[in-house]
Amino acid sequence: VFPVRRLQCLEIAYSEEERKIHRLLREFTTTRANSVKGTRHEFGTDFVHMLLKKRLFSSPMAFSITLAKHRETLLRGRPRTATALDDRILRKAIVRSEEEYSDEAKVEEVQLEAVEVASEMAVALGETERAMLDRLTEWAEKHKNRVDAKAKAILRWLDTYLKTDGHWNEKRVILFTEYRATHVWLHQILTANGYGGDRLAILHGSMRPDEREAVKAAFQSHQNVAPVRILLATDAASEGIDLQNHCNYLIHVEIPWNPNV
């Protein structure tokens, strides 16, 4: 009755520089985690570290935004001793950040608020930790608007599957990302590499309902009616929307952190 769904991995050949930054983040978070193990700081520190890792594997821009908030808060001054009240405030902020929102901008806002609260209650940076944080920040600021290995792999896929002999064919694809920051980053990259214009449509939670409907209608229309080939979407396109009239490709820009998703 239904076509077979084929799930395939799009392998990413990370550069040595990217692998170094992954290792550096792992080293930084491990060092920080060991310094707060068994204390009241552990819960908030683990939350920030998990978010930093998720963001780095999403895009350099998403990572840069979260890292900047964490660093800014850590460097304001020596943190005060966490109290039971602080614990309740932190846990409430983290719970809010894990709720579902229809607008990804709101998601990022509450997540950054939780990062700020957790960072305010974190232990002070040691000299070695400060040096690692500075190196992470330098890399993030340098690469936040650049094409990384993942973006290169996506561009190669688009060129292979959406074009025939260098010309657009009738195929369409949905590029699905969790974070609005990554959505903006990938939009910039697609546009700069010849995949923008009327071939590219975007869908995100901050759009008005009439704007969303216009995008959905165009993507569902025949190629003779609408030239769009790529739909760059966030969670706004994940529930109750049929986009399969002329599209049988979907790329998850991130592997969901939660295997149930």
Tab-separated table of N, CA, C and O in Angstrom, residues 125-132:
chain	number	residue	atom	x	y	z
A	125	LEU	N	36.183	29.558	36.577
A	125	LEU	CA	37.097	28.925	35.628
A	125	LEU	C	38.512	28.875	36.183
A	125	LEU	O	38.996	29.850	36.767
A	126	GLY	N	39.168	27.740	35.981
A	126	GLY	CA	40.581	27.659	36.268
A	126	GLY	C	41.371	28.229	35.094
A	126	GLY	O	40.819	28.496	34.029
A	127	GLU	N	42.655	28.402	35.284
A	127	GLU	CA	43.486	28.989	34.225
A	127	GLU	C	43.481	28.134	32.968
A	127	GLU	O	43.357	28.647	31.846
A	128	THR	N	43.590	26.816	33.134
A	128	THR	CA	43.591	25.910	31.979
A	128	THR	C	42.233	25.908	31.289
A	128	THR	O	42.145	25.927	30.055
A	129	GLU	N	41.167	25.913	32.090
A	129	GLU	CA	39.814	25.934	31.529
A	129	GLU	C	39.566	27.228	30.767
A	129	GLU	O	38.934	27.224	29.700
A	130	ARG	N	40.050	28.324	31.297
A	130	ARG	CA	39.891	29.621	30.629
A	130	ARG	C	40.595	29.604	29.274
A	130	ARG	O	40.055	30.112	28.271
A	131	ALA	N	41.773	29.014	29.211
A	131	ALA	CA	42.519	28.940	27.953
A	131	ALA	C	41.763	28.088	26.927
A	131	ALA	O	41.686	28.440	25.736
A	132	MET	N	41.192	26.966	27.376
A	132	MET	CA	40.425	26.117	26.459
A	132	MET	C	39.175	26.841	25.973
A	132	MET	O	38.819	26.763	24.790
